[in-house]
Tab-separated table of C-alpha atoms in Angstrom:
chain	number	residue	atom	x	y	z
A	1	MET	CA	0.000	0.000	0.000
A	2	ALA	CA	2.785	2.451	0.882
A	3	LYS	CA	4.541	1.660	-2.407
A	4	GLU	CA	1.388	2.290	-4.397
A	5	ALA	CA	0.680	5.510	-2.488
A	6	GLY	CA	4.108	6.703	-3.617
A	7	ARG	CA	3.336	5.764	-7.212
A	8	LYS	CA	0.036	7.661	-7.083
A	9	ALA	CA	1.761	10.739	-5.683
A	10	ALA	CA	4.395	10.603	-8.421
A	11	HIS	CA	1.718	10.277	-11.110
A	12	TYR	CA	-0.183	13.221	-9.649
A	13	PHE	CA	2.775	15.600	-9.900
A	14	PHE	CA	3.808	14.214	-13.310
A	15	ASP	CA	0.301	14.822	-14.724
A	16	LYS	CA	-0.310	18.192	-13.016
A	17	TYR	CA	3.094	19.761	-13.692
A	18	PRO	CA	4.450	18.020	-16.830
A	19	GLU	CA	6.561	21.079	-17.736
A	20	TYR	CA	8.891	20.343	-14.823
A	21	PHE	CA	9.733	16.910	-16.199
A	22	TYR	CA	10.765	17.965	-19.683
A	23	ARG	CA	14.460	17.226	-19.184
A	24	ASP	CA	15.184	13.531	-19.504
A	25	LEU	CA	18.718	12.163	-19.288
A	26	SER	CA	17.716	8.499	-19.011
A	27	GLU	CA	19.069	5.900	-21.400
A	28	PRO	CA	17.357	4.104	-22.988
A	29	LYS	CA	14.365	6.417	-23.281
A	30	ILE	CA	11.104	5.040	-21.909
A	31	GLU	CA	8.308	6.966	-23.575
A	32	ALA	CA	5.771	6.314	-20.820
A	33	PHE	CA	8.053	8.106	-18.338
A	34	THR	CA	8.965	11.075	-20.530
A	35	TYR	CA	7.490	14.545	-20.748
A	36	LYS	CA	3.855	14.434	-21.847
A	37	GLU	CA	2.872	17.276	-24.104
A	38	ILE	CA	-0.616	18.706	-23.535
A	39	PHE	CA	-2.419	19.648	-26.744
A	40	ASP	CA	-4.895	22.514	-27.134
A	41	ASP	CA	-7.054	23.891	-29.941
A	42	SER	CA	-4.644	26.697	-30.780
A	43	MET	CA	-1.902	24.326	-31.958
A	44	GLU	CA	-1.186	23.260	-35.522
A	45	PHE	CA	-1.332	19.513	-36.255
A	46	GLU	CA	-0.673	17.061	-39.048
A	47	GLU	CA	-1.959	13.526	-39.504
A	48	LEU	CA	1.386	12.234	-38.225
A	49	ASP	CA	0.661	13.845	-34.829
A	50	LEU	CA	-2.654	11.998	-34.673
A	51	GLN	CA	-0.953	8.729	-35.544
A	52	LYS	CA	1.573	9.246	-32.749
A	53	CYS	CA	-1.243	9.832	-30.239
A	54	ILE	CA	-2.928	6.625	-31.378
A	55	THR	CA	0.316	4.666	-31.059
A	56	ARG	CA	0.766	5.979	-27.498
A	57	SER	CA	-2.926	5.352	-26.632
A	58	ASP	CA	-3.175	9.030	-25.706
A	59	ILE	CA	-6.929	9.448	-26.152
A	60	SER	CA	-7.405	13.020	-24.888
A	61	ASN	CA	-4.685	14.449	-27.136
A	62	ALA	CA	-5.841	12.283	-30.052
A	63	ILE	CA	-9.366	13.741	-29.833
A	64	ILE	CA	-8.012	17.328	-29.719
A	65	CYS	CA	-5.709	16.594	-32.641
A	66	TYR	CA	-8.517	15.019	-34.698
A	67	SER	CA	-10.942	17.878	-34.006
A	68	ASN	CA	-8.289	20.415	-35.009
A	69	LEU	CA	-7.542	18.597	-38.278
A	70	VAL	CA	-11.250	18.457	-39.130
A	71	LYS	CA	-11.701	22.194	-38.458
A	72	GLN	CA	-8.764	22.950	-40.734
A	73	ASN	CA	-10.236	20.652	-43.426
A	74	LYS	CA	-7.052	18.608	-43.525
A	75	GLU	CA	-7.224	15.181	-45.092
A	76	ILE	CA	-7.090	12.174	-42.749
A	77	SER	CA	-6.581	8.751	-44.259
A	78	GLU	CA	-9.199	6.047	-43.750
A	79	GLU	CA	-6.619	3.803	-42.071
A	80	THR	CA	-5.867	6.453	-39.440
A	81	LEU	CA	-9.574	7.081	-38.823
A	82	LEU	CA	-10.208	3.365	-38.302
A	83	ASP	CA	-7.254	3.127	-35.922
A	84	LEU	CA	-8.643	6.103	-33.979
A	85	LEU	CA	-12.113	4.544	-33.852
A	86	ASP	CA	-10.597	1.300	-32.585
A	87	LEU	CA	-8.738	3.178	-29.847
A	88	VAL	CA	-11.593	5.362	-28.587
A	89	SER	CA	-14.047	2.450	-28.706
A	90	PHE	CA	-11.731	0.261	-26.652
A	91	TYR	CA	-11.148	2.961	-24.018
A	92	ASN	CA	-14.648	4.506	-24.213
A	93	GLY	CA	-13.283	7.854	-25.330
A	94	GLU	CA	-11.086	8.625	-22.317
A	95	ASN	CA	-7.569	7.917	-21.133
A	96	ASN	CA	-7.226	4.579	-19.407
A	97	PRO	CA	-6.742	5.174	-15.648
A	98	GLU	CA	-3.937	3.228	-14.028
A	99	ARG	CA	-5.158	0.526	-11.676
A	100	TYR	CA	-3.393	-0.072	-8.370
A	101	ILE	CA	-3.617	-3.803	-7.749
A	102	GLU	CA	-2.725	-3.843	-4.066
A	103	GLU	CA	-5.129	-1.001	-3.341
A	104	ASP	CA	-7.935	-2.729	-5.253
A	105	TRP	CA	-7.414	-5.844	-3.159
A	106	PHE	CA	-8.581	-3.940	-0.066
A	107	LYS	CA	-11.722	-2.671	-1.754
A	108	LYS	CA	-15.025	-4.493	-1.725
A	109	ASN	CA	-16.293	-5.962	-4.980
A	110	PHE	CA	-19.239	-3.599	-5.100
A	111	GLU	CA	-16.925	-0.607	-4.843
A	112	LEU	CA	-14.949	-1.851	-7.836
A	113	ARG	CA	-18.162	-2.398	-9.787
A	114	LEU	CA	-19.264	1.164	-9.061
A	115	GLU	CA	-16.017	2.361	-10.623
A	116	SER	CA	-16.676	0.397	-13.815
A	117	ASN	CA	-17.298	2.554	-16.864
A	118	PHE	CA	-20.442	2.349	-18.925
A	119	TRP	CA	-20.652	3.132	-22.591
A	120	LYS	CA	-20.995	6.827	-23.402
A	121	ASP	CA	-24.035	7.011	-25.634
A	122	ASN	CA	-23.549	9.442	-28.511
A	123	GLY	CA	-20.007	10.042	-27.301
A	124	PHE	CA	-16.935	10.682	-29.419
A	125	ALA	CA	-16.684	7.074	-30.630
A	126	GLU	CA	-20.195	7.099	-32.072
A	127	GLN	CA	-19.729	10.574	-33.545
A	128	LEU	CA	-16.540	9.421	-35.256
A	129	PHE	CA	-18.286	6.313	-36.568
A	130	GLU	CA	-21.159	8.365	-38.018
A	131	SER	CA	-18.705	10.770	-39.663
A	132	LEU	CA	-17.021	8.012	-41.686
A	133	LYS	CA	-17.803	8.286	-45.396
A	134	SER	CA	-17.875	4.522	-45.823
A	135	LYS	CA	-18.628	2.323	-42.848
A	136	SER	CA	-16.565	-0.827	-43.253
A	137	SER	CA	-16.819	-4.086	-41.366
A	138	GLN	CA	-13.747	-3.009	-39.365
A	139	ALA	CA	-15.559	0.158	-38.254
A	140	TYR	CA	-18.629	-1.823	-37.188
A	141	SER	CA	-16.441	-4.348	-35.371
A	142	SER	CA	-14.612	-1.652	-33.385
A	143	LEU	CA	-17.810	0.095	-32.322
A	144	ILE	CA	-19.699	-3.100	-31.446
A	145	MET	CA	-16.798	-4.488	-29.385
A	146	GLY	CA	-16.538	-1.183	-27.508
A	147	MET	CA	-20.241	-1.243	-26.663
A	148	CYS	CA	-20.024	-4.866	-25.521
A	149	ARG	CA	-16.997	-4.055	-23.382
A	150	TYR	CA	-18.857	-1.253	-21.605
A	151	PHE	CA	-22.186	-3.034	-21.022
A	152	GLN	CA	-24.234	-1.435	-23.784
A	153	ALA	CA	-25.528	-4.772	-25.072
A	154	GLU	CA	-28.798	-3.533	-26.556
A	155	ARG	CA	-27.215	-0.976	-28.880
A	156	ALA	CA	-24.338	-3.328	-29.689
A	157	PHE	CA	-26.813	-5.872	-31.038
A	158	ALA	CA	-28.655	-3.124	-32.920
A	159	PHE	CA	-25.436	-2.180	-34.750
A	160	TYR	CA	-24.660	-5.874	-35.225
A	161	LYS	CA	-28.026	-6.409	-36.922
A	162	GLN	CA	-27.407	-3.328	-39.067
A	163	ALA	CA	-23.996	-4.657	-40.108
A	164	ILE	CA	-25.306	-8.123	-41.000
A	165	GLU	CA	-28.190	-6.661	-43.013
A	166	SER	CA	-25.648	-4.531	-44.887
A	167	GLY	CA	-23.693	-7.652	-45.802
A	168	MET	CA	-20.750	-6.928	-43.513
A	169	LYS	CA	-18.414	-9.753	-42.519
A	170	LEU	CA	-17.432	-9.019	-38.915
A	171	ASN	CA	-14.304	-10.524	-37.369
A	172	VAL	CA	-14.337	-13.402	-34.892
A	173	HIS	CA	-13.511	-11.127	-31.939
A	174	THR	CA	-16.717	-9.168	-32.532
A	175	TYR	CA	-18.793	-12.341	-32.444
A	176	ASN	CA	-17.036	-13.404	-29.242
A	177	ALA	CA	-17.842	-10.028	-27.650
A	178	LEU	CA	-21.499	-10.350	-28.683
A	179	ILE	CA	-21.732	-13.822	-27.124
A	180	LEU	CA	-20.376	-12.423	-23.857
A	181	ALA	CA	-22.764	-9.448	-24.020
A	182	SER	CA	-25.810	-11.666	-24.633
A	183	TYR	CA	-26.164	-12.296	-20.893
A	184	ASN	CA	-27.023	-8.632	-20.262
A	185	LEU	CA	-29.440	-8.500	-23.182
A	186	HIS	CA	-32.115	-10.747	-21.664
A	187	SER	CA	-33.476	-11.708	-18.269
A	188	THR	CA	-34.097	-15.434	-18.839
A	189	ASN	CA	-31.599	-18.185	-19.577
A	190	GLU	CA	-33.691	-19.514	-22.465
A	191	GLU	CA	-33.563	-16.161	-24.279
A	192	ARG	CA	-29.844	-15.758	-23.540
A	193	TRP	CA	-29.003	-19.179	-24.975
A	194	LYS	CA	-31.219	-18.563	-28.009
A	195	THR	CA	-29.225	-15.388	-28.732
A	196	VAL	CA	-25.917	-17.264	-28.390
A	197	LEU	CA	-27.121	-19.857	-30.913
A	198	GLU	CA	-28.215	-17.134	-33.330
A	199	VAL	CA	-24.759	-15.521	-33.162
A	200	LEU	CA	-23.072	-18.889	-33.751
A	201	LYS	CA	-25.338	-19.597	-36.735
A	202	THR	CA	-24.463	-16.202	-38.221
A	203	MET	CA	-20.777	-17.029	-37.793
A	204	GLN	CA	-21.315	-20.292	-39.627
A	205	ALA	CA	-23.291	-18.592	-42.431
A	206	ASN	CA	-20.475	-16.058	-42.882
A	207	GLU	CA	-17.794	-18.777	-42.728
A	208	ILE	CA	-16.160	-17.292	-39.615
A	209	ARG	CA	-14.187	-20.044	-37.935
A	210	PRO	CA	-14.543	-20.003	-34.106
A	211	ASP	CA	-11.426	-19.748	-31.963
A	212	LEU	CA	-10.525	-20.246	-28.307
A	213	GLY	CA	-12.253	-16.983	-27.453
A	214	THR	CA	-15.486	-18.289	-28.979
A	215	MET	CA	-15.346	-21.543	-27.029
A	216	ASN	CA	-14.600	-19.763	-23.753
A	217	ALA	CA	-17.282	-17.126	-24.369
A	218	VAL	CA	-19.940	-19.803	-24.915
A	219	LEU	CA	-18.877	-21.865	-21.893
A	220	LYS	CA	-18.695	-18.756	-19.731
A	221	GLN	CA	-22.285	-17.938	-20.614
A	222	VAL	CA	-23.431	-21.472	-19.814
A	223	SER	CA	-21.626	-21.349	-16.472
A	224	ARG	CA	-23.531	-18.147	-15.610
A	225	TYR	CA	-26.960	-19.706	-16.211
A	226	LYS	CA	-27.983	-20.510	-12.661
A	227	PHE	CA	-30.921	-22.708	-11.699
A	228	TRP	CA	-31.177	-24.175	-15.192
A	229	ASN	CA	-31.180	-27.948	-15.583
A	230	MET	CA	-29.789	-27.783	-19.130
A	231	ASN	CA	-26.393	-26.400	-18.054
A	232	THR	CA	-24.435	-29.637	-17.979
A	233	ASP	CA	-25.799	-30.940	-21.292
A	234	LEU	CA	-25.122	-27.625	-23.029
A	235	ALA	CA	-21.606	-27.442	-21.602
A	236	LYS	CA	-20.794	-30.996	-22.761
A	237	LYS	CA	-22.161	-30.402	-26.232
A	238	ALA	CA	-20.421	-27.036	-26.652
A	239	PHE	CA	-17.064	-28.288	-25.384
A	240	ASN	CA	-17.102	-31.419	-27.559
A	241	GLU	CA	-18.040	-29.482	-30.685
A	242	PHE	CA	-15.398	-26.798	-30.263
A	243	ALA	CA	-12.640	-29.129	-29.046
A	244	PHE	CA	-13.146	-31.971	-31.516
A	245	LYS	CA	-15.001	-30.584	-34.529
A	246	PHE	CA	-12.932	-27.384	-34.702
A	247	ASP	CA	-9.818	-28.823	-33.020
A	248	ILE	CA	-9.538	-25.948	-30.515
A	249	GLU	CA	-7.078	-26.578	-27.677
A	250	PRO	CA	-8.740	-25.622	-24.359
A	251	SER	CA	-7.093	-23.132	-22.030
A	252	LEU	CA	-7.230	-23.058	-18.234
A	253	ALA	CA	-10.208	-20.696	-18.464
A	254	THR	CA	-12.083	-23.368	-20.439
A	255	TYR	CA	-11.665	-25.813	-17.573
A	256	THR	CA	-12.646	-23.103	-15.077
A	257	TYR	CA	-16.030	-22.693	-16.742
A	258	LEU	CA	-16.550	-26.451	-16.886
A	259	LEU	CA	-15.795	-26.744	-13.165
A	260	ASN	CA	-18.272	-23.956	-12.473
A	261	VAL	CA	-20.931	-25.946	-14.318
A	262	PHE	CA	-20.263	-29.486	-13.083
A	263	HIS	CA	-19.111	-28.657	-9.544
A	264	ARG	CA	-21.483	-25.790	-8.833
A	265	SER	CA	-22.767	-27.292	-5.570
A	266	ARG	CA	-20.824	-28.676	-2.615
A	267	GLY	CA	-22.537	-32.030	-2.988
A	268	SER	CA	-21.593	-32.512	-6.638
A	269	ARG	CA	-20.727	-36.105	-7.530
A	270	SER	CA	-19.115	-35.235	-10.850
A	271	SER	CA	-15.717	-36.747	-11.606
A	272	LEU	CA	-14.798	-33.967	-14.036
A	273	ILE	CA	-12.143	-32.465	-11.763
A	274	TYR	CA	-10.224	-35.775	-11.842
A	275	GLU	CA	-10.449	-35.963	-15.634
A	276	ILE	CA	-9.151	-32.410	-15.945
A	277	MET	CA	-6.248	-33.012	-13.546
A	278	ASN	CA	-5.288	-36.187	-15.426
A	279	LYS	CA	-5.129	-34.147	-18.626
A	280	LEU	CA	-3.186	-31.276	-17.069
A	281	ASN	CA	-0.853	-33.477	-15.029
A	282	ALA	CA	2.580	-31.873	-14.439
A	283	LYS	CA	2.292	-29.449	-17.381
A	284	THR	CA	3.387	-25.839	-17.628
A	285	PHE	CA	1.088	-23.300	-19.247
A	286	GLU	CA	1.116	-19.941	-20.944
A	287	LEU	CA	-1.596	-17.319	-20.499
A	288	ARG	CA	-3.983	-17.744	-23.440
A	289	ASP	CA	-7.097	-16.163	-21.959
A	290	THR	CA	-7.260	-13.353	-19.408
A	291	GLU	CA	-9.399	-15.571	-17.162
A	292	ASP	CA	-6.898	-18.430	-17.112
A	293	VAL	CA	-5.812	-17.015	-13.744
A	294	ASN	CA	-9.136	-18.141	-12.234
A	295	PHE	CA	-8.519	-21.858	-12.756
A	296	PHE	CA	-6.336	-22.713	-9.779
A	297	TYR	CA	-8.428	-21.078	-7.077
A	298	THR	CA	-11.573	-22.599	-8.630
A	299	ALA	CA	-9.968	-26.054	-8.679
A	300	MET	CA	-8.844	-25.660	-5.054
A	301	GLU	CA	-12.377	-24.608	-4.118
A	302	VAL	CA	-13.612	-27.889	-5.595
A	303	CYS	CA	-10.955	-29.854	-3.668
A	304	PHE	CA	-12.016	-28.118	-0.464
A	305	ASN	CA	-15.709	-28.865	-1.041
A	306	MET	CA	-14.893	-32.509	-1.806
A	307	ASN	CA	-12.498	-32.706	1.174
A	308	ASP	CA	-9.974	-34.417	-1.105
A	309	LEU	CA	-6.463	-33.831	0.233
A	310	ALA	CA	-4.675	-35.903	-2.440
A	311	LEU	CA	-6.380	-33.933	-5.198
A	312	ALA	CA	-5.467	-30.658	-3.487
A	313	TYR	CA	-1.807	-31.664	-3.508
A	314	ARG	CA	-2.051	-32.398	-7.241
A	315	VAL	CA	-3.511	-28.955	-7.892
A	316	HIS	CA	-0.830	-27.362	-5.733
A	317	GLU	CA	1.882	-29.207	-7.648
A	318	LEU	CA	0.593	-27.525	-10.807
A	319	VAL	CA	0.604	-24.154	-9.061
A	320	GLU	CA	4.236	-24.626	-8.085
A	321	LYS	CA	5.069	-24.950	-11.778
A	322	ASN	CA	2.714	-22.204	-12.943
A	323	GLY	CA	2.835	-19.654	-10.137
A	324	LYS	CA	2.287	-16.665	-12.427
A	325	LEU	CA	-1.082	-18.063	-13.470
A	326	LEU	CA	-2.367	-18.107	-9.905
A	327	GLY	CA	-3.142	-14.415	-10.213
A	328	ARG	CA	-2.892	-11.826	-7.468
A	329	GLY	CA	-4.988	-10.374	-4.676
A	330	THR	CA	-8.325	-12.121	-4.273
A	331	ASN	CA	-7.318	-15.169	-6.323
A	332	GLN	CA	-4.294	-15.878	-4.157
A	333	ASN	CA	-6.265	-15.249	-1.001
A	334	ILE	CA	-9.040	-17.702	-1.906
A	335	TYR	CA	-6.568	-20.321	-3.107
A	336	PHE	CA	-4.342	-20.380	-0.019
A	337	THR	CA	-7.257	-20.038	2.399
A	338	ARG	CA	-8.934	-23.132	0.959
A	339	PHE	CA	-5.675	-25.065	0.593
A	340	LEU	CA	-4.446	-24.403	4.125
A	341	LYS	CA	-7.856	-24.956	5.735
A	342	LEU	CA	-8.079	-28.339	3.995
A	343	LEU	CA	-4.555	-29.263	5.065
A	344	CYS	CA	-5.246	-28.195	8.630
A	345	SER	CA	-8.254	-30.492	8.855
A	346	ALA	CA	-6.959	-33.494	6.862
A	347	GLU	CA	-3.148	-33.515	7.096
A	348	SER	CA	-0.933	-34.247	10.082
A	349	PHE	CA	-0.368	-31.032	12.003
A	350	GLU	CA	3.415	-31.155	11.621
A	351	ASN	CA	3.144	-31.464	7.839
A	352	PHE	CA	0.549	-28.706	7.770
A	353	MET	CA	2.875	-26.346	9.625
A	354	VAL	CA	5.666	-27.029	7.136
A	355	VAL	CA	3.426	-25.811	4.303
A	356	TYR	CA	1.985	-22.990	6.421
A	357	THR	CA	5.455	-21.676	7.292
A	358	LYS	CA	6.474	-21.758	3.631
A	359	TYR	CA	3.724	-19.349	2.558
A	360	VAL	CA	2.881	-17.291	5.665
A	361	PRO	CA	3.447	-14.359	5.847
A	362	ASN	CA	5.670	-13.746	2.803
A	363	ILE	CA	3.051	-14.820	0.219
A	364	TYR	CA	-0.247	-15.220	2.033
A	365	THR	CA	-1.844	-13.394	4.967
A	366	PRO	CA	-4.032	-15.833	6.925
A	367	ASN	CA	-7.559	-14.745	7.785
A	368	ILE	CA	-9.274	-14.975	11.174
A	369	ASP	CA	-11.046	-18.259	10.379
A	370	LEU	CA	-7.801	-20.033	9.514
A	371	ILE	CA	-6.018	-18.772	12.641
A	372	GLU	CA	-8.930	-19.967	14.782
A	373	GLN	CA	-8.867	-23.374	13.079
A	374	ILE	CA	-5.115	-23.666	13.710
A	375	LEU	CA	-5.473	-22.781	17.394
A	376	LYS	CA	-8.260	-25.334	17.827
A	377	THR	CA	-6.093	-27.984	16.136
A	378	ILE	CA	-3.142	-27.096	18.386
A	379	LYS	CA	-5.405	-27.488	21.407
A	380	ILE	CA	-6.707	-30.891	20.246
A	381	TYR	CA	-3.282	-32.353	19.453
A	382	LYS	CA	-1.437	-30.532	22.269
A	383	SER	CA	1.038	-29.118	19.703
A	384	LEU	CA	1.994	-26.235	21.979
A	385	ASP	CA	5.399	-25.750	20.329
A	386	TYR	CA	3.662	-23.792	17.543
A	387	VAL	CA	1.747	-21.336	19.740
A	388	GLY	CA	4.609	-18.807	19.690
A	389	GLN	CA	4.709	-18.801	15.869
A	390	ILE	CA	0.943	-18.372	15.591
A	391	TRP	CA	1.028	-15.539	18.138
A	392	ASN	CA	3.663	-13.747	16.048
A	393	ASP	CA	1.391	-14.067	13.016
A	394	ILE	CA	-1.564	-12.715	15.009
A	395	VAL	CA	0.496	-9.645	15.914
A	396	LEU	CA	1.826	-9.259	12.356
A	397	CYS	CA	-1.688	-9.467	10.882
A	398	ALA	CA	-3.034	-6.939	13.416
A	399	TYR	CA	-5.562	-9.384	14.875
A	400	THR	CA	-4.733	-8.522	18.477
A	401	ASN	CA	-7.978	-6.556	18.817
A	402	ARG	CA	-10.078	-9.669	18.158
A	403	ILE	CA	-11.284	-10.646	21.620
A	404	GLU	CA	-12.649	-14.047	20.524
A	405	LEU	CA	-9.299	-14.939	18.975
A	406	LEU	CA	-7.342	-13.916	22.058
A	407	GLN	CA	-9.754	-15.883	24.241
A	408	LEU	CA	-9.128	-18.974	22.113
A	409	LEU	CA	-5.384	-18.388	22.325
A	410	LEU	CA	-5.557	-18.242	26.128
A	411	GLU	CA	-7.617	-21.430	26.233
A	412	THR	CA	-5.008	-23.133	24.057
A	413	MET	CA	-2.143	-21.907	26.246
A	414	ASP	CA	-4.024	-23.165	29.289
A	415	GLU	CA	-3.245	-26.717	28.142
A	416	ILE	CA	0.379	-26.291	29.231
A	417	LYS	CA	1.726	-28.557	31.931
A	418	LYS	CA	4.079	-27.603	34.728
A	419	GLY	CA	7.695	-27.651	33.584
A	420	ASP	CA	6.789	-27.499	29.889
A	421	ARG	CA	9.586	-26.069	27.696
A	422	ASN	CA	7.138	-23.520	26.265
A	423	SER	CA	6.588	-21.827	29.649
A	424	ALA	CA	8.943	-18.929	28.906
A	425	THR	CA	7.323	-18.355	25.488
A	426	PHE	CA	3.851	-18.318	27.041
A	427	ASN	CA	4.992	-15.878	29.727
A	428	ASN	CA	6.284	-13.488	27.052
A	429	ILE	CA	3.002	-13.768	25.164
A	430	GLY	CA	1.117	-12.966	28.360
A	431	LYS	CA	3.223	-9.847	28.904
A	432	GLN	CA	2.582	-8.712	25.326
A	433	PHE	CA	-1.168	-8.823	25.954
A	434	PHE	CA	-0.769	-5.638	27.963
A	435	ILE	CA	1.339	-3.969	25.253
A	436	VAL	CA	-0.587	-4.710	22.076
């Protein structure tokens, strides 16, 4: 948090007073860290200036530059206009704000959702689209994908229908975006699935070959259809058709969606998780879908619900080889919470503490529930040698204000016998109660 606060402060001064950062002696030059020129309407521009703004993803300056060129009746090539439309559609017509991962981790999900952007109706992107002399399939694709990205499903499908009726051949990424947006278009699962099928049929009619994004988009939609008894059959059929008919290699995200369908409830009797682990056994992976990072914590959630320690170790073995795909923040937290809670209940306590010590606190910060479970296990097995370590973690995690936790700690320490080698440690802990 302190590191990110420093980064935010640096960005603030860099953006507010760019003229003080004009001199740059660094080698090699890193454009993102160099002086940022601020455009205004009084400046003279050429198309090359607009192209540079597009290359740097500098939306605000690109819009000023474009508006100035139009006012001066200067010619702008169609290629540049399409690149600009692609840029402003992707970023919804404004500069992309930097996200601070560690800070986001401390925010609630609803707070992050409130910060999400929604499509700007009749904004610059749409105005640029309407100003194009000839509206190509690339122009339609850029606009539709932007609307899908920013939750304007209804208008995205309206432009999609317009494009198809005009004989446009949209790219596969546009179809994938429409499949993902179909969930927000309707209120019932039957209507949502009907729309997905219609999009797939249009792809087939236009000879657009589906890719991994198509398969994952379809399976993601199926996994979101709650309280629908057709989920598993649809997921099987979709996966088999994409994987075998079109020979698409699944990614970790593909398996995530399948787990969400077949292991939705705690009492699921599906054996799919074992089939997936047999297929993935001891492999290393590359990121092929942005949601690949959700696989490992989802798989560990299934292991936890099934209370299968051996399976959890197999998943963890994969994580050891593919640590970067575990993700950060919430993903890591869910994964290690489930893994360690399962180990604490099913593994020998000594072996559990070996794993616990490896990851706490340098990688994972244990939550209250896990600490309580550990203390209860220590009390049951009389493993008092570990009380000092757990107390240090309680202090480090700032849990010393949790009365219930301290009460449990005292009850655990009360199991000590006269002459026990941990007496001095317990005495020091007792003294610290009055300090913390």
